[in-house]
XYZ file of C-alpha atoms in Angstrom:
657
model
C 142.227 134.850 109.694
C 141.345 131.119 109.924
C 140.050 131.547 113.484
C 138.025 134.618 112.524
C 136.312 132.740 109.681
C 135.600 129.809 111.995
C 134.094 132.174 114.578
C 131.921 133.809 111.891
C 130.643 130.375 110.793
C 129.789 129.460 114.394
C 127.971 132.753 114.926
C 126.046 132.311 111.664
C 125.026 128.781 112.658
C 123.948 129.922 116.096
C 121.954 132.727 114.517
C 120.224 130.266 112.175
C 119.313 127.972 115.054
C 117.975 130.921 117.053
C 115.960 132.098 114.052
C 114.422 128.651 113.575
C 113.634 128.416 117.278
C 112.107 131.896 117.222
C 109.917 131.018 114.223
C 108.840 127.741 115.850
C 107.996 129.504 119.108
C 106.030 132.175 117.261
C 104.114 129.523 115.303
C 103.302 127.613 118.484
C 102.118 130.804 120.171
C 99.918 131.685 117.167
C 98.343 128.202 117.186
C 97.711 128.314 120.937
C 96.189 131.787 120.664
C 93.900 130.704 117.823
C 92.744 127.644 119.787
C 92.127 129.664 122.946
C 90.199 132.354 121.064
C 87.868 129.813 119.431
C 87.308 127.774 122.603
C 86.552 130.895 124.627
C 83.982 132.076 122.114
C 82.212 128.813 121.287
C 82.976 126.145 123.892
C 83.314 127.431 127.438
C 79.609 128.016 128.060
C 79.224 124.243 128.202
C 82.795 123.066 128.830
C 84.211 125.595 131.263
C 85.712 124.680 134.611
C 82.397 124.946 136.496
C 79.991 121.992 135.980
C 81.219 121.055 132.498
C 78.924 118.922 130.351
C 80.101 115.325 130.155
C 82.912 116.246 132.565
C 84.823 117.577 129.537
C 86.796 120.716 130.394
C 88.218 122.712 127.466
C 89.420 125.808 129.305
C 93.085 124.804 128.963
C 92.815 123.032 125.616
C 95.468 125.280 124.067
C 98.118 123.999 126.496
C 96.875 120.506 127.399
C 98.954 117.369 126.932
C 95.845 115.163 126.972
C 96.012 113.746 123.445
C 92.647 111.999 123.783
C 90.990 115.312 124.596
C 92.684 116.967 121.616
C 91.597 114.152 119.296
C 88.010 114.269 120.545
C 87.791 118.034 120.166
C 89.285 117.909 116.683
C 86.920 115.133 115.533
C 83.739 116.684 116.929
C 84.604 120.098 115.495
C 85.624 118.730 112.085
C 82.367 116.786 111.821
C 80.320 119.875 112.828
C 78.993 118.071 115.904
C 80.279 120.847 118.144
C 79.156 123.445 118.928
C 75.707 121.785 119.131
C 72.996 122.857 116.703
C 71.199 125.021 119.241
C 74.340 127.016 120.105
C 76.009 129.918 118.323
C 77.843 128.579 115.282
C 81.282 129.645 114.031
C 81.708 130.798 110.475
C 83.347 128.433 108.001
C 86.512 130.528 108.147
C 86.598 130.449 111.953
C 86.120 126.681 112.090
C 88.753 126.148 109.396
C 91.278 128.333 111.246
C 90.591 126.495 114.515
C 91.054 123.088 112.899
C 94.244 124.176 111.144
C 95.654 125.453 114.436
C 94.606 122.342 116.342
C 96.006 120.100 113.596
C 99.332 121.959 113.714
C 99.333 121.712 117.514
C 98.800 117.935 117.286
C 101.500 117.539 114.633
C 103.942 119.457 116.820
C 103.313 116.781 119.445
C 103.949 113.998 116.903
C 100.360 113.137 116.029
C 99.242 113.555 112.420
C 95.538 112.962 113.004
C 94.178 113.421 109.507
C 96.749 111.225 107.744
C 95.723 108.037 109.537
C 93.543 105.497 107.695
C 89.921 105.984 108.611
C 90.384 109.683 109.387
C 90.304 111.122 105.871
C 86.784 112.460 106.310
C 88.081 114.863 108.951
C 89.441 117.046 106.134
C 87.067 119.894 105.310
C 85.016 118.664 102.359
C 84.147 122.078 100.941
C 87.793 123.167 100.843
C 88.735 119.995 98.947
C 86.525 121.108 96.058
C 87.416 124.805 96.182
C 90.026 126.025 93.701
C 93.053 127.297 95.674
C 94.995 130.435 94.918
C 98.041 128.325 94.021
C 98.065 124.749 92.747
C 100.797 122.891 94.624
C 99.522 119.347 95.087
C 102.144 116.730 95.958
C 102.597 113.585 98.018
C 105.155 113.388 100.831
C 108.197 111.325 99.887
C 107.654 107.791 101.125
C 108.711 104.182 101.117
C 105.659 101.970 100.565
C 105.733 98.307 101.577
C 104.666 96.060 98.744
C 101.055 94.942 98.884
C 100.657 91.254 99.712
C 98.830 90.550 96.439
C 101.622 92.237 94.510
C 104.175 90.147 96.384
C 102.252 86.996 95.450
C 101.960 87.958 91.780
C 105.645 88.818 91.566
C 106.599 85.518 93.202
C 104.355 83.559 90.828
C 105.745 85.389 87.830
C 109.344 84.845 88.904
C 108.808 81.139 89.626
C 106.385 80.520 86.742
C 104.094 78.831 89.258
C 100.554 80.251 89.335
C 99.577 78.017 92.260
C 102.304 79.321 94.563
C 100.918 80.203 98.035
C 97.610 78.459 97.342
C 96.336 76.086 99.966
C 93.615 73.477 99.468
C 91.011 76.284 99.603
C 92.913 78.442 97.115
C 93.043 81.436 99.422
C 96.352 81.395 101.317
C 98.406 84.554 101.638
C 101.952 85.015 102.930
C 101.736 85.791 106.627
C 104.849 87.956 106.477
C 102.924 90.826 104.826
C 99.833 91.262 107.007
C 97.459 94.161 106.545
C 97.540 96.486 109.534
C 94.858 98.992 108.594
C 91.653 99.383 110.658
C 88.331 97.847 109.632
C 86.329 99.591 106.908
C 89.399 101.274 105.378
C 91.427 100.498 102.262
C 93.951 97.760 102.953
C 97.030 98.998 101.084
C 97.809 102.200 102.984
C 101.360 103.392 102.452
C 102.204 104.846 105.868
C 100.953 101.937 107.949
C 102.791 98.779 106.987
C 106.271 97.709 108.022
C 108.194 94.593 109.017
C 108.691 93.674 112.648
C 110.724 90.811 114.103
C 108.058 88.126 113.723
C 107.028 89.053 110.188
C 110.666 89.291 109.091
C 111.246 85.769 110.384
C 108.248 84.527 108.398
C 109.477 86.402 105.324
C 112.748 84.481 105.478
C 110.848 81.190 105.564
C 108.557 82.216 102.696
C 111.518 83.395 100.655
C 112.937 79.882 100.950
C 109.744 78.580 99.356
C 110.104 81.037 96.475
C 113.791 80.205 96.011
C 113.023 76.477 95.976
C 110.405 76.990 93.274
C 112.673 79.270 91.270
C 115.596 76.859 91.365
C 113.487 73.873 90.341
C 111.396 75.604 87.669
C 113.355 78.559 86.293
C 117.060 78.366 87.106
C 118.079 76.195 84.163
C 116.348 78.555 81.715
C 118.234 81.629 82.961
C 121.494 79.680 83.115
C 121.102 78.457 79.557
C 120.289 81.960 78.250
C 123.362 83.437 79.973
C 125.752 80.932 78.344
C 128.237 81.208 81.161
C 128.186 85.029 81.353
C 127.771 85.690 85.090
C 126.937 89.356 84.585
C 124.146 88.545 82.141
C 122.847 85.759 84.396
C 122.516 87.873 87.523
C 121.338 90.943 85.638
C 118.464 88.930 84.133
C 117.470 87.395 87.471
C 117.725 90.773 89.222
C 115.478 92.400 86.605
C 112.893 89.624 86.854
C 112.710 89.817 90.633
C 112.845 93.582 91.131
C 111.320 94.887 87.905
C 114.395 97.106 87.455
C 117.791 96.860 85.836
C 120.631 96.624 88.373
C 123.006 99.515 88.850
C 126.608 98.633 87.947
C 127.618 98.513 91.608
C 124.670 96.281 92.479
C 125.525 93.859 89.710
C 129.175 93.678 90.686
C 128.269 92.952 94.305
C 126.031 90.072 93.227
C 128.705 88.571 90.992
C 131.239 88.905 93.805
C 128.838 87.359 96.348
C 128.263 84.387 94.063
C 131.954 83.945 93.379
C 132.974 83.981 97.044
C 130.065 81.753 98.068
C 130.955 79.298 95.333
C 134.553 79.088 96.567
C 133.508 78.580 100.202
C 130.200 76.707 99.979
C 130.006 75.123 96.547
C 128.150 76.139 93.412
C 124.680 74.828 94.332
C 124.618 76.688 97.633
C 126.046 79.827 96.006
C 123.308 79.826 93.382
C 120.560 79.631 95.997
C 122.212 82.163 98.305
C 122.587 84.777 95.570
C 119.008 84.329 94.358
C 117.785 84.756 97.936
C 119.942 87.861 98.356
C 118.146 89.422 95.383
C 114.743 88.354 96.649
C 115.293 90.075 100.000
C 116.523 93.346 98.555
C 114.536 96.446 99.638
C 113.338 97.115 96.071
C 111.615 93.726 96.024
C 109.732 94.403 99.241
C 109.234 98.179 99.075
C 108.240 100.840 96.574
C 110.564 103.845 96.804
C 108.897 107.182 95.973
C 111.431 109.824 96.962
C 111.505 112.123 93.957
C 114.512 113.265 91.966
C 115.972 116.393 90.431
C 115.730 120.011 91.466
C 112.683 121.079 93.474
C 110.230 123.623 92.120
C 109.353 126.796 94.111
C 107.040 124.724 96.336
C 109.678 122.130 97.174
C 108.199 119.500 94.854
C 110.261 116.992 92.881
C 108.973 114.729 90.156
C 109.305 111.002 90.671
C 112.321 109.571 88.882
C 111.566 107.593 85.692
C 111.936 104.303 87.558
C 109.773 105.519 90.451
C 107.152 106.776 87.996
C 106.982 103.457 86.145
C 106.690 101.532 89.412
C 103.993 103.827 90.811
C 101.935 103.775 87.624
C 102.519 100.072 87.089
C 101.178 99.057 90.483
C 98.243 101.460 90.127
C 96.944 99.615 87.052
C 98.220 96.081 87.674
C 98.753 94.192 90.910
C 101.838 92.621 89.308
C 103.484 96.009 88.755
C 104.956 97.620 85.633
C 105.765 95.693 82.485
C 108.807 96.315 80.303
C 106.763 98.321 77.783
C 105.585 100.802 80.404
C 109.056 101.137 81.907
C 110.631 101.884 78.535
C 107.879 104.355 77.610
C 108.313 106.308 80.842
C 112.126 106.379 80.785
C 112.562 109.272 78.256
C 109.337 111.078 79.152
C 109.222 114.629 80.496
C 106.485 114.493 83.139
C 105.464 118.036 82.228
C 104.077 116.446 79.054
C 100.842 115.188 80.609
C 99.160 114.671 77.242
C 101.763 112.095 76.222
C 101.584 110.470 79.639
C 97.823 110.114 79.279
C 98.255 108.516 75.866
C 100.733 106.024 77.362
C 98.379 105.079 80.180
C 95.065 104.834 78.290
C 95.680 101.313 76.914
C 96.424 100.042 80.431
C 92.979 101.163 81.602
C 91.396 98.651 79.204
C 93.268 95.584 80.446
C 91.989 92.682 82.524
C 94.533 93.679 85.174
C 92.944 97.120 85.497
C 89.497 95.572 85.653
C 90.751 93.473 88.572
C 92.098 96.597 90.269
C 88.738 98.352 89.950
C 86.948 95.260 91.257
C 89.265 95.273 94.267
C 88.410 98.931 94.805
C 84.714 98.012 94.786
C 85.375 95.157 97.228
C 87.090 97.417 99.726
C 84.762 100.374 99.198
C 81.397 98.595 99.358
C 82.715 95.797 101.632
C 80.223 93.218 100.372
C 82.792 90.342 100.372
C 82.517 90.500 104.172
C 79.323 88.479 103.687
C 81.498 85.366 103.480
C 82.630 85.976 107.058
C 79.095 86.235 108.486
C 77.874 83.037 110.114
C 74.238 82.033 109.895
C 72.445 78.799 110.755
C 72.664 77.058 107.404
C 69.536 74.926 107.930
C 67.256 77.983 107.998
C 67.751 78.890 104.344
C 70.129 78.184 101.562
C 72.985 80.214 102.980
C 75.729 80.297 100.369
C 77.282 83.752 100.817
C 80.241 83.067 98.535
C 77.804 82.530 95.642
C 76.064 85.799 96.384
C 79.416 87.589 96.481
C 80.292 86.089 93.098
C 76.953 87.316 91.732
C 77.644 90.784 93.134
C 81.062 90.746 91.453
C 79.373 90.225 88.091
C 77.024 93.122 88.833
C 80.005 95.368 89.643
C 82.072 94.205 86.651
C 79.295 94.768 84.123
C 79.077 98.407 85.176
C 82.885 98.738 85.117
C 82.894 97.405 81.547
C 80.146 99.809 80.458
C 81.998 102.630 82.268
C 79.164 105.162 82.119
C 77.529 106.771 85.161
C 79.424 104.217 87.216
C 78.492 105.399 90.696
C 74.855 106.040 89.829
C 74.533 102.591 88.248
C 76.308 100.892 91.134
C 73.753 102.508 93.439
C 70.574 102.147 91.356
C 70.825 99.462 88.652
C 68.196 96.714 88.868
C 70.031 94.364 86.485
C 71.201 91.559 88.766
C 73.283 88.571 87.775
C 71.895 85.323 89.230
C 73.603 81.969 88.841
C 71.744 78.947 87.486
C 70.271 76.228 89.654
C 72.464 73.139 89.856
C 72.785 70.150 92.073
C 76.125 68.657 92.963
C 76.493 66.914 89.581
C 75.506 69.894 87.449
C 72.009 68.844 86.400
C 68.889 70.958 86.880
C 67.154 70.330 90.154
C 63.748 68.744 90.436
C 61.045 70.121 92.766
C 61.391 66.995 94.908
C 65.069 67.727 95.566
C 64.178 71.271 96.611
C 61.369 70.107 98.831
C 63.727 67.645 100.429
C 65.859 70.478 101.612
C 68.404 71.137 98.895
C 69.800 74.573 99.614
C 68.375 77.103 97.171
C 69.716 80.596 97.594
C 67.568 82.208 94.897
C 64.909 83.145 97.421
C 67.340 85.826 98.618
C 66.491 87.644 95.372
C 62.758 86.924 95.824
C 62.908 84.859 92.630
C 60.548 81.916 92.218
C 62.286 78.567 91.537
C 60.491 78.134 88.220
C 62.192 81.282 86.912
C 65.663 79.827 87.385
C 67.250 77.810 84.609
C 70.446 75.820 84.440
C 72.654 78.711 83.392
C 73.377 82.113 84.949
C 71.062 84.881 83.787
C 70.609 88.612 84.150
C 67.313 89.575 85.773
C 65.750 93.027 85.855
C 64.316 92.953 89.347
C 61.161 94.866 90.363
C 61.676 98.626 90.821
C 59.932 98.567 94.181
C 62.272 95.879 95.529
C 65.864 96.441 94.369
C 68.155 99.300 93.412
C 71.905 98.827 93.173
C 74.529 97.191 95.321
C 73.117 98.485 98.631
C 69.999 96.343 98.161
C 71.940 93.352 96.818
C 71.771 90.332 99.148
C 75.580 90.195 99.349
C 75.867 93.759 100.709
C 72.942 93.262 103.066
C 74.447 90.030 104.412
C 77.809 91.734 104.915
C 76.145 94.042 107.435
C 74.177 91.455 109.388
C 74.863 88.715 111.907
C 73.407 85.305 112.679
C 70.249 86.678 114.247
C 69.540 90.162 112.908
C 70.364 92.935 110.499
C 73.037 95.433 111.493
C 71.095 98.601 110.750
C 73.537 100.675 112.795
C 76.554 99.455 110.833
C 74.730 99.972 107.547
C 74.032 103.544 108.570
C 77.631 104.027 109.590
C 78.729 102.808 106.162
C 76.483 105.366 104.427
C 77.730 108.138 106.712
C 81.407 107.436 106.061
C 81.445 106.141 102.476
C 78.763 108.296 100.825
C 78.214 111.363 103.008
C 81.791 112.038 104.110
C 81.092 111.957 107.843
C 82.593 110.005 110.706
C 81.260 108.260 113.758
C 83.630 107.631 116.684
C 83.867 104.151 118.157
C 81.608 103.492 121.119
C 83.354 104.159 124.452
C 84.421 100.956 126.185
C 82.191 101.672 129.172
C 79.026 101.832 127.044
C 76.754 98.777 127.012
C 76.058 98.509 123.277
C 73.680 95.538 123.513
C 70.113 95.749 122.263
C 67.185 94.295 124.250
C 66.695 90.545 123.816
C 62.890 90.686 123.746
C 62.038 88.535 120.705
C 58.616 90.149 120.351
C 60.251 93.433 119.334
C 61.332 94.399 115.825
C 64.870 95.608 115.347
C 63.636 99.194 115.040
C 61.792 98.810 118.337
C 64.863 97.330 120.014
C 66.915 100.282 118.832
C 64.938 102.703 120.979
C 67.745 102.349 123.531
C 70.079 104.254 121.213
C 67.975 107.389 121.747
C 69.339 107.699 125.295
C 71.222 110.936 125.923
C 74.606 109.208 126.130
C 73.995 107.435 122.786
C 71.991 109.673 120.485
C 74.835 112.095 119.777
C 76.517 109.443 117.607
C 73.527 107.283 116.674
C 71.739 110.175 114.994
C 74.431 109.867 112.312
C 73.795 106.128 111.820
C 70.342 104.869 112.773
C 68.197 106.982 110.392
C 70.567 106.093 107.546
C 70.509 102.342 108.187
C 66.875 101.703 109.068
C 65.480 102.030 105.503
C 67.264 98.736 104.740
C 64.946 96.992 107.218
C 62.922 96.338 104.063
C 65.092 93.187 103.815
C 65.418 90.302 106.249
C 68.667 88.938 107.617
C 69.192 86.908 104.407
C 68.673 89.897 102.113
C 65.173 88.878 101.100
C 62.626 91.629 100.416
C 59.834 91.611 102.991
C 56.788 93.587 104.048
C 56.395 92.179 107.573
C 58.626 91.661 110.601
C 57.454 89.810 113.715
C 53.992 89.669 112.112
C 53.923 93.465 112.001
C 54.175 95.746 108.950
C 57.861 96.497 108.510
C 58.703 100.192 108.967
C 61.357 101.421 106.529
C 61.401 105.180 107.034
C 64.669 106.976 107.557
C 66.151 110.439 107.381
C 68.521 111.884 104.778
C 69.762 115.478 104.929
C 67.035 116.298 107.451
C 64.203 114.967 105.292
C 62.256 111.762 105.784
C 62.679 109.003 103.201
C 59.944 106.353 102.976
C 62.100 103.352 102.128
C 65.299 102.013 100.585
C 64.559 102.643 96.893
C 63.870 106.411 97.078
C 66.663 106.599 99.661
C 69.441 105.161 97.476
C 68.041 107.046 94.470
C 68.504 110.348 96.292
C 72.016 109.333 97.307
C 72.890 108.450 93.705
C 71.704 111.840 92.448
C 73.701 113.866 94.972
C 76.817 115.786 94.027
C 78.072 115.426 97.591
C 77.820 111.641 97.301
C 79.756 111.735 94.033
C 82.478 113.909 95.543
C 82.849 111.690 98.615
C 83.089 108.696 96.273
C 85.880 110.459 94.344
C 87.726 111.061 97.607
C 87.683 107.313 98.211
C 88.958 106.649 94.683
C 91.823 109.012 95.521
C 92.640 107.144 98.747
C 92.621 103.730 97.105
C 95.024 104.602 94.288
C 97.192 107.013 96.284
C 97.532 104.855 99.402
C 96.916 107.875 101.625
C 94.273 110.375 102.664
C 93.732 113.543 100.706
C 94.938 116.901 102.043
C 93.809 120.450 101.336
C 96.695 120.788 98.866
C 95.122 117.957 96.840
C 92.061 120.096 96.066
C 93.133 120.729 92.432
C 93.478 116.977 91.854
C 90.001 116.256 93.228
C 88.509 119.127 91.240
C 90.095 117.759 88.056
C 88.870 114.243 88.899
C 85.321 115.516 89.220
C 85.625 117.385 85.929
C 86.938 114.246 84.218
C 84.098 112.189 85.691
C 81.425 114.658 84.585
C 82.824 115.316 81.103
C 83.182 111.570 80.415
C 79.584 110.897 81.492
C 80.604 109.137 84.661
C 83.599 107.113 83.428
C 85.536 105.661 86.350
C 88.501 104.913 84.097
C 88.679 108.518 82.878
C 88.583 109.619 86.507
C 91.442 107.300 87.435
C 93.434 108.516 84.421
C 93.015 112.081 85.679
C 94.366 111.006 89.071
C 97.311 109.022 87.679
C 98.464 112.024 85.643
C 97.937 114.589 88.412
C 100.442 116.558 90.478
C 99.361 114.585 93.540
C 100.456 111.357 91.878
C 103.636 112.540 90.143
C 105.217 115.019 92.581
C 106.930 114.240 95.875
C 107.803 116.724 98.571
C 110.003 116.290 101.610
C 108.129 116.362 104.887
C 109.292 115.738 108.450
C 108.528 112.187 109.528
C 105.472 111.929 111.743
C 104.876 109.550 114.619
C 102.279 107.019 113.460
C 101.520 105.963 117.023
C 98.447 108.164 116.963
């Protein structure tokens, strides 16, 4: 009987394996068939085996192992660049089916194309704002490395030393937690960051610094409060460093480690060793979001109470959850979204949340990059850090008002301008200015006599300025020492406001512009109209050239190279005469608003959106519209959504792509 049962179990297991293999094979065949059908109908006229355009052959795309070819085909199809405009076009359903099949084919080979930072715009925009038949939004279970700023804030809080990690320029960051995301993407992306050998070695050194500060500044306080109770001592230190109470087994292991170390190494060494052991625990360096409890019919599990508090805490405060939030979340049923919203609303009004939204604006608009742009300082008063500070005040004022946030960020003419000071804080005289004192106010086209000692808000002329995209800080961020970067400005608009993508220039392409100094930038850019360039540059150049209204210091101008400056561009197939009507049209567009909301999602979720997140994005747009453009109401909708609160198991993907 025993052998018969064993044989039945083996046969059942073999049958299950065969069934899984059969399903997988059938799925692969269906994907390959879908790819082949689409390519045959829409691609082979140009990319067949005989004289293919660009030497790109797609005849065997459904079986190829050329990942670069698969990526290129996916990107060009997702961005509606292929088939070309003059060819027969697939229906939306046909294109969507092809992309789903190609995406599944890539994932089967270990390449999750659309999950990578910088690739979020490859997801079909229309589907993201179309109500699905079933709402089943969730985030894959994950372990998220702590953001470097969160690590700093936690270390400062634990050591009670707000200057920890500062250097003489007040800008040092621990090198053990480097950002590894590509340019022009949000920095804190969950699936990207990890520790390798070199960063782990640096982490050990930096942890010594934290331990030294803790022992000298905080140890005696914890020791006194514990009154000799080792369990209370190590429980308190554990909670301070991890933001969580220790499990009984964790606490016992710490007490035992301290006891044994004290016997072998002495009390002073044991104290330091045990503190360091806590500091290097995974929960100090990582955010665990695995989900708990029984899954629902779609395989989704709610975050555990601790995971929920940590996720929400870091969303609204770089320092993570406080004790009040943790205790409020502990008994909460996450089905009760109304109560959850009431818990979170006060946190949206804090200075910490304001700082989070300012960081979002930094990484979204990218204007702090102005500080990295070198220019010959003797040409003008080039003080980019001051301009960035002024732009921060512009952004923060609109965050505080919290009405029509995106529209105001893109169109407001109320600019904050610092006062005019010399090195000792007194108002400058005309002689000092004439003698060459650096005066950056000309970047705003403001006359010196208009500038007082103190910072002021100026309503700038409607024909000259409109929003952050005409602010000198943003303009400087997309320039270099000698010229504006109209192409990069256009690329920013394409990706951040229109939801498109532009592939990087191939390495064999000579991307230099002519050096003829008699030519304007627009005239130099005629080289981008070449056949090998225009396919990508048509998505950038017309969108960046309206900003030629401003010189390479962000100053409004009407001439370039002693010629009338030409500021025309193209938006949605229509000509725009200059930057002001251009950004005004962008600000009034629903598509622009929706693409903006997708970026809000990415920043707070630490990942790209997926088609399953459509209900969350739809609800975010509803919250934004019903609150008259409140960014905080939009974030609240996201933080209480299924995408934020549910986790679902998903096979690990190879991030090498």
